[in-house]
Coordinates of C-alpha atoms in Angstrom, one line a residue:
M27 CA 135.2 188.8 3.3
K28 CA 134.1 185.6 1.7
K29 CA 131.9 187.5 -0.5
F30 CA 134.8 189.8 -1.5
F31 CA 137.0 186.9 -2.4
K32 CA 134.4 185.2 -4.5
S33 CA 133.9 188.3 -6.4
K34 CA 137.8 188.8 -6.7
K35 CA 138.2 185.3 -8.0
A36 CA 135.5 185.9 -10.4
S37 CA 137.4 188.9 -11.7
I38 CA 140.5 187.2 -12.0
I39 CA 138.9 184.4 -13.9
S40 CA 137.4 186.8 -16.2
L41 CA 140.4 188.6 -16.8
L42 CA 142.2 185.5 -17.6
L43 CA 139.6 184.4 -20.2
I44 CA 139.8 187.8 -21.7
L45 CA 143.6 187.7 -22.0
C46 CA 143.3 184.1 -23.5
L47 CA 140.7 185.5 -26.0
V48 CA 142.9 188.5 -27.1
F49 CA 146.1 186.3 -27.4
S50 CA 144.1 183.7 -29.2
T51 CA 142.9 186.5 -31.7
L52 CA 146.3 187.9 -32.0
V53 CA 147.6 184.4 -32.6
F54 CA 145.0 183.8 -35.4
A55 CA 145.3 187.0 -36.9
S56 CA 149.3 186.6 -37.1
Q57 CA 148.7 183.2 -38.7
D58 CA 146.3 184.8 -41.2
S59 CA 148.7 187.5 -41.8
N60 CA 151.4 184.9 -42.3
K61 CA 149.3 182.8 -44.7
Q62 CA 148.2 186.0 -46.5
S63 CA 152.1 187.0 -46.9
N64 CA 152.7 183.7 -48.5
K65 CA 150.3 184.4 -51.6
V66 CA 151.8 185.7 -54.5
K67 CA 150.4 187.0 -57.8
N68 CA 152.6 185.2 -60.3
V69 CA 154.3 182.0 -60.5
I70 CA 157.2 180.9 -62.9
L71 CA 157.5 177.1 -62.9
M72 CA 160.8 176.1 -64.9
I73 CA 161.3 172.4 -65.8
P74 CA 165.0 171.2 -67.0
D75 CA 163.8 168.1 -68.5
G76 CA 165.8 165.1 -67.5
M77 CA 168.5 167.2 -65.6
T78 CA 170.6 165.5 -62.9
I79 CA 173.2 166.5 -60.4
A80 CA 176.0 165.4 -63.0
H81 CA 174.4 167.8 -65.5
T82 CA 174.6 170.8 -63.4
T83 CA 178.3 169.8 -62.0
L84 CA 179.5 169.4 -65.6
A85 CA 177.9 172.7 -66.8
R86 CA 179.3 174.6 -63.8
W87 CA 182.9 173.2 -64.4
Y88 CA 182.5 174.1 -68.1
Q89 CA 182.1 177.6 -67.1
G90 CA 185.0 177.6 -64.7
G91 CA 183.5 176.5 -61.6
E92 CA 181.3 179.8 -61.5
P93 CA 178.0 178.9 -59.6
L94 CA 174.9 178.5 -61.7
S95 CA 172.0 181.0 -61.4
M96 CA 169.8 178.3 -60.0
D97 CA 172.4 177.1 -57.4
E98 CA 171.4 179.6 -54.9
I99 CA 167.8 178.6 -54.5
A100 CA 168.4 174.7 -54.0
C101 CA 166.1 173.6 -51.1
G102 CA 165.1 169.9 -51.4
L103 CA 164.6 166.9 -53.6
V104 CA 161.5 165.7 -55.6
R105 CA 160.3 161.9 -55.9
T106 CA 159.6 161.3 -59.5
Y107 CA 157.8 158.0 -60.0
S108 CA 154.5 157.7 -61.9
A109 CA 151.4 155.8 -60.9
N110 CA 152.6 152.7 -62.5
N111 CA 156.1 152.7 -62.5
P112 CA 159.2 153.7 -60.5
I113 CA 160.7 155.4 -63.7
T114 CA 158.4 157.8 -65.2
D115 CA 158.2 159.2 -68.5
S116 CA 157.9 163.0 -69.3
A117 CA 154.1 162.6 -69.4
P118 CA 153.2 161.6 -66.1
A119 CA 156.0 163.6 -64.6
A120 CA 154.7 166.9 -66.0
T121 CA 151.2 165.8 -65.2
A122 CA 152.0 165.5 -61.6
Y123 CA 153.4 169.1 -61.7
A124 CA 150.4 170.2 -63.9
T125 CA 147.7 168.7 -61.6
G126 CA 148.9 167.5 -58.5
Y127 CA 147.9 164.0 -59.5
K128 CA 150.0 160.8 -60.6
T129 CA 149.1 159.2 -63.9
Q130 CA 150.5 156.1 -65.7
N131 CA 153.2 156.4 -68.5
R132 CA 152.3 157.9 -71.7
Y133 CA 149.2 159.7 -70.2
L134 CA 148.8 163.4 -70.1
S135 CA 146.4 165.1 -67.2
I136 CA 143.9 162.3 -67.1
Y137 CA 143.2 159.9 -64.2
P138 CA 145.2 156.8 -64.5
E139 CA 143.8 153.2 -64.8
I140 CA 146.5 151.6 -63.3
A141 CA 147.8 152.9 -59.9
S142 CA 150.2 150.1 -58.8
M143 CA 153.1 152.0 -57.2
P144 CA 152.9 152.2 -53.2
G145 CA 151.0 155.2 -51.8
V146 CA 149.3 156.0 -55.2
G147 CA 145.5 156.0 -54.6
Q148 CA 143.3 154.3 -57.2
V149 CA 140.5 156.2 -58.5
E150 CA 136.9 154.9 -59.1
E151 CA 136.5 153.0 -62.1
K152 CA 133.9 155.5 -63.5
D153 CA 136.8 158.2 -63.4
F154 CA 139.4 156.2 -65.2
F155 CA 140.9 158.4 -68.2
K156 CA 138.9 161.4 -67.0
P157 CA 140.6 164.8 -67.7
I158 CA 142.1 166.4 -64.6
V159 CA 141.9 170.4 -64.7
T160 CA 145.5 171.7 -64.7
I161 CA 147.1 174.5 -62.7
L162 CA 147.2 176.5 -66.1
E163 CA 143.6 176.0 -67.0
A164 CA 142.7 177.0 -63.3
A165 CA 144.8 180.1 -63.3
K166 CA 143.2 181.1 -66.7
K167 CA 139.7 180.7 -65.1
F168 CA 140.9 182.5 -62.1
G169 CA 141.7 185.7 -64.4
K170 CA 145.4 185.2 -64.8
S171 CA 147.3 185.1 -67.9
T172 CA 149.1 181.9 -68.9
G173 CA 152.0 181.1 -70.9
L174 CA 154.2 178.2 -72.0
V175 CA 158.0 178.7 -73.2
V176 CA 159.9 175.8 -74.7
T177 CA 162.5 174.8 -77.1
C178 CA 160.7 171.6 -78.3
Q179 CA 157.7 171.2 -80.3
F180 CA 154.6 172.8 -78.2
P181 CA 152.6 169.5 -78.2
H182 CA 155.5 167.5 -76.7
A183 CA 154.8 165.9 -73.3
T184 CA 155.8 168.5 -70.9
P185 CA 154.0 171.5 -72.2
A186 CA 150.9 169.4 -73.6
A187 CA 150.3 168.3 -69.9
F188 CA 149.4 171.7 -68.7
A189 CA 146.9 172.4 -71.7
A190 CA 145.7 169.0 -73.0
H191 CA 144.1 165.6 -72.0
T192 CA 145.0 162.3 -73.7
D193 CA 146.0 158.8 -73.3
N194 CA 148.6 159.0 -76.1
R195 CA 151.5 161.6 -75.5
N196 CA 152.5 161.1 -79.1
D197 CA 149.1 162.3 -80.7
Y198 CA 150.6 165.6 -81.4
E199 CA 147.8 167.0 -83.9
S200 CA 145.2 166.3 -81.3
I201 CA 147.1 167.7 -78.7
A202 CA 148.1 170.7 -80.6
E203 CA 144.4 171.4 -81.2
Q204 CA 143.5 171.1 -77.5
M205 CA 146.2 173.4 -76.4
V206 CA 145.2 176.0 -79.2
Y207 CA 141.5 175.8 -78.0
N208 CA 142.5 176.3 -74.5
Q209 CA 143.8 179.6 -75.6
V210 CA 147.1 179.7 -73.7
D211 CA 148.1 183.4 -73.8
V212 CA 151.8 183.1 -74.7
V213 CA 153.3 180.1 -76.5
L214 CA 156.7 180.3 -77.7
G215 CA 158.9 177.4 -79.0
G216 CA 158.7 175.2 -82.0
G217 CA 156.1 173.1 -83.8
W218 CA 154.6 175.2 -86.5
K219 CA 153.7 172.3 -88.5
Y220 CA 151.1 171.2 -85.8
I221 CA 148.8 174.3 -86.4
D222 CA 149.5 174.8 -90.1
K223 CA 146.3 173.5 -92.1
N224 CA 148.4 172.4 -95.1
Q225 CA 150.5 170.0 -93.0
R226 CA 147.9 168.8 -90.6
K227 CA 146.0 165.6 -91.5
D228 CA 142.5 167.1 -90.5
K229 CA 143.3 170.2 -92.4
E230 CA 141.9 172.3 -89.6
D231 CA 143.2 176.0 -89.8
L232 CA 144.3 176.4 -86.1
V233 CA 146.4 179.6 -87.3
Q234 CA 143.2 181.4 -88.3
Y235 CA 141.4 180.3 -85.3
L236 CA 144.0 181.8 -83.2
R237 CA 144.0 184.9 -85.3
D238 CA 140.3 185.3 -85.1
N239 CA 140.5 185.1 -81.2
G240 CA 143.0 188.1 -81.0
F241 CA 146.4 186.3 -81.1
V242 CA 149.3 187.4 -83.0
V243 CA 150.6 184.1 -84.7
T244 CA 154.1 184.2 -86.3
T245 CA 157.2 182.2 -87.2
K246 CA 159.6 185.3 -87.2
W247 CA 161.2 186.4 -84.0
E248 CA 161.7 189.9 -85.5
D249 CA 158.2 190.3 -85.4
L250 CA 158.2 190.0 -81.6
K251 CA 161.7 191.6 -80.7
N252 CA 160.1 195.0 -80.2
E253 CA 156.6 194.1 -79.9
S254 CA 154.5 193.1 -76.8
P255 CA 151.1 192.0 -78.0
R256 CA 148.8 190.6 -75.2
K257 CA 148.3 187.3 -76.6
V258 CA 150.9 185.7 -79.0
W259 CA 151.9 182.3 -80.3
G260 CA 155.5 182.3 -81.8
L261 CA 156.5 179.1 -83.2
F262 CA 160.1 179.4 -84.7
A263 CA 160.8 176.1 -86.3
Q264 CA 158.5 173.5 -88.0
D265 CA 159.3 170.9 -85.3
A266 CA 161.7 171.4 -82.6
M267 CA 164.0 174.1 -82.1
H268 CA 167.8 173.9 -82.4
Y269 CA 170.1 173.2 -79.5
E270 CA 171.6 176.4 -78.2
F271 CA 175.2 175.7 -79.6
D272 CA 173.8 175.1 -82.9
R273 CA 171.4 178.2 -82.8
N274 CA 174.3 180.7 -82.7
G275 CA 174.4 182.4 -86.0
T276 CA 170.9 181.9 -86.6
D277 CA 167.8 184.4 -86.3
K278 CA 166.0 182.1 -83.7
P279 CA 165.5 183.3 -80.0
S280 CA 167.3 181.5 -77.1
L281 CA 165.3 180.2 -74.5
A282 CA 166.2 183.0 -72.1
E283 CA 165.0 185.6 -74.9
M284 CA 161.6 183.9 -75.0
T285 CA 161.4 183.7 -71.2
Q286 CA 162.0 187.5 -71.2
K287 CA 159.3 188.4 -73.9
A288 CA 156.9 186.0 -72.2
L289 CA 157.3 187.9 -68.9
Q290 CA 157.0 191.4 -70.5
I291 CA 153.9 190.3 -72.2
L292 CA 152.4 188.3 -69.3
S293 CA 153.0 190.9 -66.4
K294 CA 150.5 193.2 -68.2
N295 CA 147.7 191.4 -66.4
K296 CA 146.8 193.1 -63.0
N297 CA 145.7 189.8 -61.9
G298 CA 149.0 188.1 -62.5
F299 CA 150.1 185.0 -64.3
F300 CA 151.4 181.4 -64.7
L301 CA 154.3 180.6 -66.9
M302 CA 155.8 177.4 -67.4
V303 CA 159.2 177.4 -69.0
E304 CA 160.9 174.0 -70.2
G305 CA 164.5 173.2 -70.8
S306 CA 163.4 170.8 -73.3
E307 CA 166.4 169.5 -74.8
I308 CA 168.5 168.7 -72.0
D309 CA 166.5 165.5 -71.9
W310 CA 167.1 164.8 -75.7
A311 CA 171.0 165.4 -75.3
S312 CA 170.9 162.7 -72.4
H313 CA 168.9 160.2 -74.2
A314 CA 171.7 160.5 -77.0
N315 CA 174.5 160.3 -74.2
D316 CA 175.8 163.6 -75.6
P317 CA 177.8 165.6 -73.0
V318 CA 178.1 168.5 -75.5
G319 CA 174.4 168.9 -75.8
V320 CA 174.1 168.5 -72.0
V321 CA 176.3 171.6 -71.5
S322 CA 174.6 173.4 -74.2
E323 CA 171.0 172.9 -72.8
V324 CA 172.0 173.3 -69.2
L325 CA 173.4 176.6 -69.8
A326 CA 170.9 177.7 -72.0
F327 CA 168.4 176.9 -69.2
D328 CA 170.3 178.6 -66.6
K329 CA 170.3 181.8 -68.5
A330 CA 166.7 181.6 -68.7
V331 CA 166.6 181.0 -64.9
K332 CA 168.5 184.4 -64.3
V333 CA 165.8 186.1 -66.4
A334 CA 163.3 184.7 -64.3
L335 CA 165.0 185.3 -61.0
D336 CA 165.8 188.9 -62.1
F337 CA 162.4 189.3 -62.7
A338 CA 161.1 188.0 -59.5
K339 CA 163.6 189.8 -57.3
S340 CA 162.5 193.1 -59.0
R341 CA 159.2 193.0 -57.1
D342 CA 157.4 191.2 -54.2
D343 CA 154.6 189.2 -56.0
T344 CA 156.5 186.4 -57.9
A345 CA 157.5 183.0 -56.9
V346 CA 160.0 180.9 -59.0
I347 CA 160.0 177.0 -58.9
I348 CA 162.6 174.9 -60.7
A349 CA 161.9 171.1 -60.7
P350 CA 163.3 168.6 -63.2
D351 CA 160.9 166.1 -64.1
H352 CA 163.1 163.1 -63.9
N353 CA 166.7 161.8 -64.5
N354 CA 167.9 160.8 -67.8
G355 CA 171.0 158.8 -69.0
G356 CA 172.5 157.7 -65.7
M357 CA 175.5 160.3 -66.4
T358 CA 178.4 160.3 -64.1
L359 CA 181.5 162.3 -64.1
G360 CA 183.8 159.3 -64.1
N361 CA 183.7 155.9 -65.7
Y362 CA 185.3 152.6 -65.6
S363 CA 188.4 154.0 -67.1
A364 CA 188.6 156.8 -64.5
Q365 CA 190.6 156.2 -61.2
V366 CA 190.7 158.6 -58.1
D367 CA 193.8 160.9 -58.5
S368 CA 194.3 159.8 -62.2
V369 CA 191.9 161.9 -64.1
L370 CA 192.3 165.7 -63.8
L371 CA 189.6 168.4 -64.5
N372 CA 191.0 169.3 -67.8
D373 CA 190.6 165.4 -68.8
F374 CA 186.8 165.8 -68.1
L375 CA 186.6 169.2 -70.1
K376 CA 189.1 169.3 -72.9
Y377 CA 187.0 168.2 -75.8
I378 CA 183.8 169.4 -74.4
K379 CA 185.3 172.9 -74.3
K380 CA 186.6 172.5 -77.8
A381 CA 183.1 171.6 -79.2
K382 CA 181.4 174.3 -81.3
R383 CA 178.3 172.1 -82.1
T384 CA 176.2 169.4 -80.4
G385 CA 175.9 166.0 -82.4
S386 CA 173.0 167.1 -84.0
G387 CA 174.9 170.1 -85.2
I388 CA 177.6 168.1 -86.7
E389 CA 174.9 166.1 -88.6
D390 CA 173.7 169.3 -90.2
L391 CA 177.2 170.2 -91.1
L392 CA 178.2 166.6 -92.6
G393 CA 174.9 166.6 -94.6
N394 CA 175.4 163.7 -97.1
N395 CA 179.1 163.8 -97.4
R396 CA 180.0 161.2 -95.1
T397 CA 183.2 160.3 -96.6
D398 CA 186.3 159.3 -94.2
E399 CA 188.2 162.5 -95.2
N400 CA 185.0 164.8 -94.4
I401 CA 184.1 163.0 -91.4
K402 CA 187.7 163.5 -89.9
K403 CA 187.8 167.2 -90.9
I404 CA 184.5 168.0 -89.5
V405 CA 185.0 166.2 -86.2
S406 CA 188.4 167.8 -86.1
Q407 CA 187.3 171.3 -86.7
Y408 CA 184.3 171.2 -84.5
Y409 CA 185.2 168.7 -81.7
G410 CA 189.2 168.9 -81.7
V411 CA 189.2 165.2 -82.0
D412 CA 192.0 164.1 -84.5
N413 CA 192.2 160.4 -83.6
L414 CA 189.0 158.8 -84.7
T415 CA 189.1 155.0 -85.1
Q416 CA 187.9 153.3 -88.4
D417 CA 185.2 151.8 -86.3
E418 CA 184.0 155.3 -84.9
I419 CA 184.1 156.7 -88.8
D420 CA 182.1 153.8 -89.9
A421 CA 179.8 154.4 -87.1
I422 CA 179.2 158.0 -88.2
K423 CA 178.8 157.0 -91.8
K424 CA 175.8 154.5 -90.7
A425 CA 174.1 156.7 -88.1
P426 CA 170.4 157.1 -89.2
A427 CA 169.1 160.5 -90.1
G428 CA 168.6 162.5 -86.8
R429 CA 170.7 159.9 -84.7
L430 CA 174.3 161.1 -85.2
N431 CA 174.4 162.6 -81.7
Y432 CA 173.7 158.9 -80.6
V433 CA 177.0 158.0 -82.0
L434 CA 179.1 161.2 -81.5
G435 CA 178.0 161.5 -77.9
P436 CA 179.7 158.4 -76.8
I437 CA 182.6 159.1 -78.7
I438 CA 183.2 162.4 -76.9
S439 CA 182.1 161.0 -73.4
K440 CA 184.5 158.2 -73.6
R441 CA 187.2 160.5 -74.1
S442 CA 186.0 162.8 -71.4
Y443 CA 185.8 160.0 -68.9
I444 CA 181.9 160.6 -68.6
G445 CA 179.7 157.5 -67.8
W446 CA 176.2 156.6 -68.8
T447 CA 174.1 153.6 -67.8
T448 CA 171.4 154.0 -70.2
N449 CA 169.7 155.7 -73.2
E450 CA 166.4 156.3 -71.2
H451 CA 165.2 157.9 -68.0
T452 CA 166.2 156.5 -64.6
G453 CA 164.4 156.6 -61.4
E454 CA 166.2 158.6 -58.7
D455 CA 165.0 161.9 -56.9
V456 CA 165.8 165.3 -58.7
V457 CA 166.8 168.6 -57.0
L458 CA 164.2 171.2 -56.2
Y459 CA 165.1 174.8 -56.4
A460 CA 162.6 177.5 -55.2
Y461 CA 162.3 181.4 -54.7
H462 CA 159.6 183.1 -52.9
P463 CA 159.8 186.9 -52.0
N464 CA 159.0 186.0 -48.4
G465 CA 161.1 182.8 -48.1
Y466 CA 158.2 180.5 -48.0
V467 CA 159.5 177.5 -50.0
P468 CA 159.3 173.7 -49.7
H469 CA 162.1 171.8 -48.0
G470 CA 163.3 168.2 -47.7
V471 CA 162.1 165.4 -49.8
I472 CA 158.8 165.9 -51.3
D473 CA 156.6 164.1 -53.9
N474 CA 156.3 165.6 -57.5
T475 CA 152.4 166.1 -56.8
E476 CA 153.3 168.4 -54.1
V477 CA 155.0 171.0 -56.2
C478 CA 151.6 171.6 -57.9
D479 CA 150.0 171.6 -54.4
Y480 CA 152.5 174.3 -53.5
I481 CA 151.9 176.5 -56.6
A482 CA 148.3 176.3 -55.8
D483 CA 148.7 177.4 -52.5
I484 CA 150.7 180.3 -53.1
L485 CA 148.7 181.4 -56.0
G486 CA 145.3 180.9 -53.6
I487 CA 143.8 178.5 -56.2
D488 CA 141.5 175.6 -54.7
L489 CA 142.5 173.4 -57.6
G490 CA 140.3 170.8 -56.0
S491 CA 137.2 172.8 -56.5
F492 CA 137.9 173.1 -60.2
N493 CA 138.0 169.4 -60.6
E494 CA 134.6 168.8 -59.0
N495 CA 132.0 167.8 -61.6
S496 CA 134.4 169.3 -64.1
Y497 CA 133.7 166.6 -66.9
I498 CA 131.1 164.1 -67.7
S499 CA 131.7 161.0 -70.0
N500 CA 129.4 159.6 -72.8
V501 CA 128.7 157.0 -70.4
D502 CA 127.6 159.3 -67.6
L503 CA 125.3 161.0 -70.2
E504 CA 123.9 157.6 -71.4
E505 CA 123.0 156.7 -67.8
K506 CA 121.4 160.2 -67.3
G507 CA 119.0 159.0 -70.3
Y508 CA 120.4 160.9 -73.2
N509 CA 120.9 159.1 -76.5
V510 CA 124.5 159.3 -77.2
T511 CA 126.8 158.0 -79.9
I512 CA 130.4 158.5 -80.9
D513 CA 131.0 159.2 -84.2
T514 CA 134.3 157.8 -85.5
S515 CA 133.5 157.7 -89.2
N516 CA 136.5 160.6 -89.6
P517 CA 139.1 159.4 -87.4
N518 CA 140.7 162.7 -87.7
N519 CA 137.6 164.6 -86.3
I520 CA 135.6 162.2 -83.9
Q521 CA 132.6 163.8 -82.5
L522 CA 130.2 163.1 -79.8
V523 CA 126.6 163.2 -81.0
I524 CA 123.9 163.7 -78.3
S525 CA 120.0 163.7 -78.9
S526 CA 117.9 165.5 -76.5
K527 CA 114.1 166.8 -76.8
G528 CA 114.3 166.5 -80.5
K529 CA 117.4 168.3 -81.1
T530 CA 120.9 167.0 -82.1
Y531 CA 123.9 168.3 -80.4
I532 CA 127.5 167.8 -81.9
V533 CA 130.6 168.0 -79.8
P534 CA 133.9 167.9 -81.8
Q535 CA 136.9 166.1 -80.2
N536 CA 139.7 168.8 -78.9
K537 CA 137.4 171.7 -78.8
N538 CA 135.6 173.7 -76.2
A539 CA 132.4 173.9 -78.5
V540 CA 128.9 172.3 -78.9
I541 CA 126.9 172.8 -82.2
E542 CA 123.3 172.5 -82.4
G543 CA 121.9 173.5 -85.8
N544 CA 122.9 177.0 -86.5
K545 CA 124.1 177.8 -82.9
Q546 CA 127.3 177.2 -81.4
Y547 CA 127.9 177.3 -77.5
T548 CA 131.3 177.6 -75.7
L549 CA 132.2 175.2 -72.8
K550 CA 134.6 175.8 -69.9
Y551 CA 137.0 173.0 -71.0
V552 CA 138.2 171.2 -74.1
S553 CA 136.7 167.9 -75.1
A554 CA 138.8 164.7 -75.2
Y555 CA 138.2 161.4 -76.8
I556 CA 140.3 158.6 -75.1
T557 CA 141.0 156.2 -77.9
S558 CA 142.1 153.2 -75.8
A559 CA 139.0 153.4 -73.6
K560 CA 136.6 154.5 -76.4
R561 CA 135.2 157.3 -74.0
F562 CA 134.5 160.7 -74.9
F563 CA 134.9 163.4 -72.2
V564 CA 133.1 166.8 -72.3
S565 CA 132.8 169.7 -70.0
S566 CA 130.0 169.2 -67.7
E567 CA 128.0 172.3 -68.2
I568 CA 126.8 170.6 -71.4
E569 CA 124.0 169.4 -69.2
E570 CA 122.7 173.1 -68.7
I571 CA 122.7 173.4 -72.6
L572 CA 120.8 170.0 -73.1
K573 CA 118.1 170.9 -70.9

């Protein structure tokens, strides 16, 4: 009996162990299955530059209170501070979205030298200024197609952060060259002059380089309307494109049309794609305190959101993330003149609804004819304002070229009870929006770096592995015993010169090339010369070439 009891007890224990093992297997299998179901093939990241809740509220009222396309997927808030400041500029804000790391103001996708904000880790001194591989660059190495769609000039801060590395966000020519050599598959927006050899200081023929590498390069939307080449750069303005309200009647595409075309092209890749779409000029209208420009660009962006969401909802492999990079202007619906119950909805909208052009569009219409009578005529015809003061007329006369919206914006704002606190960025959190086919989206308050972490997670990309030993500097090469100099004799074409085993290797800045005599090698990543640090960074596999 005792023996039987022991045997029975052992059997029960064995059975329990088996049940636990089966249960654990099922749990882990379920977890693995859920984890796998969170993966997507395509990600569309949309950045409404400088957009705040006040912006979306005004745009919603402008269209009669109807919801915006993005409203249904609002899910949280994003903290926007940079590595060294509670108020970020667009370069480090976009860097956080592109790399998952904070950097300091004016820097694009390089590690910061200064990390003074709470919770921001300081990198080792040897890594100061080192380029950080972006989610776009990693997606490309992962076999995915990549795209950038903007209304600004393409080397501007936000798009640049995804395909370039520099300590100077305003060095458009170097940034443009890096972006070209990064071979982003689809680039649509403005900025032709930055690839045109006749307008570049270094006379580099970047147009020909793209064409030699299989890209269609055009300035005409007509060339793309009915065509879908696999790789294309369509740049439809010398510099930035027009605001949406000012684009009407032109042959230039809208942000929504460019987004549609990019999706049509990128979705041909069976491995999927990463696409960044920026509503670039929401930010610019906010800098000018121009509520007409704000409405113009928020609604144009929201139409692009609809295109993206329609695409994503028509399939089960695409996520859409919408995240402003920062606030701008301190815009409010209500100013010091507005009292509760004293201002009706029409008081906010009557002049904005009458507006047919933004402040920039009015400047184009006025041209050099800034007489009192012409100013009153144009402002009345396109804004419905018939009571300009003499001070306002004089201010319009004196507005510098390209800055008339900074005068007209406040004129309309004052009459519309819209307040502004600044012409610059502000530091509050921004609204996060996200769509995932299986509902796997971030919630609550997250850091801007976590947006990139989320994108990498759902794409199944280990972004950290791409950054392990990705770049090596001239200092590192010297410590390894190579004879290294930085040739700055031509400031428009700085080169790293390396001597090894009787051979001389030339590494031009902003390219992914190494030249040794008649031989040319292609590197994984573009090289970058960091001017403020006088350090040259090159893709680390150069060491295999030097051996």
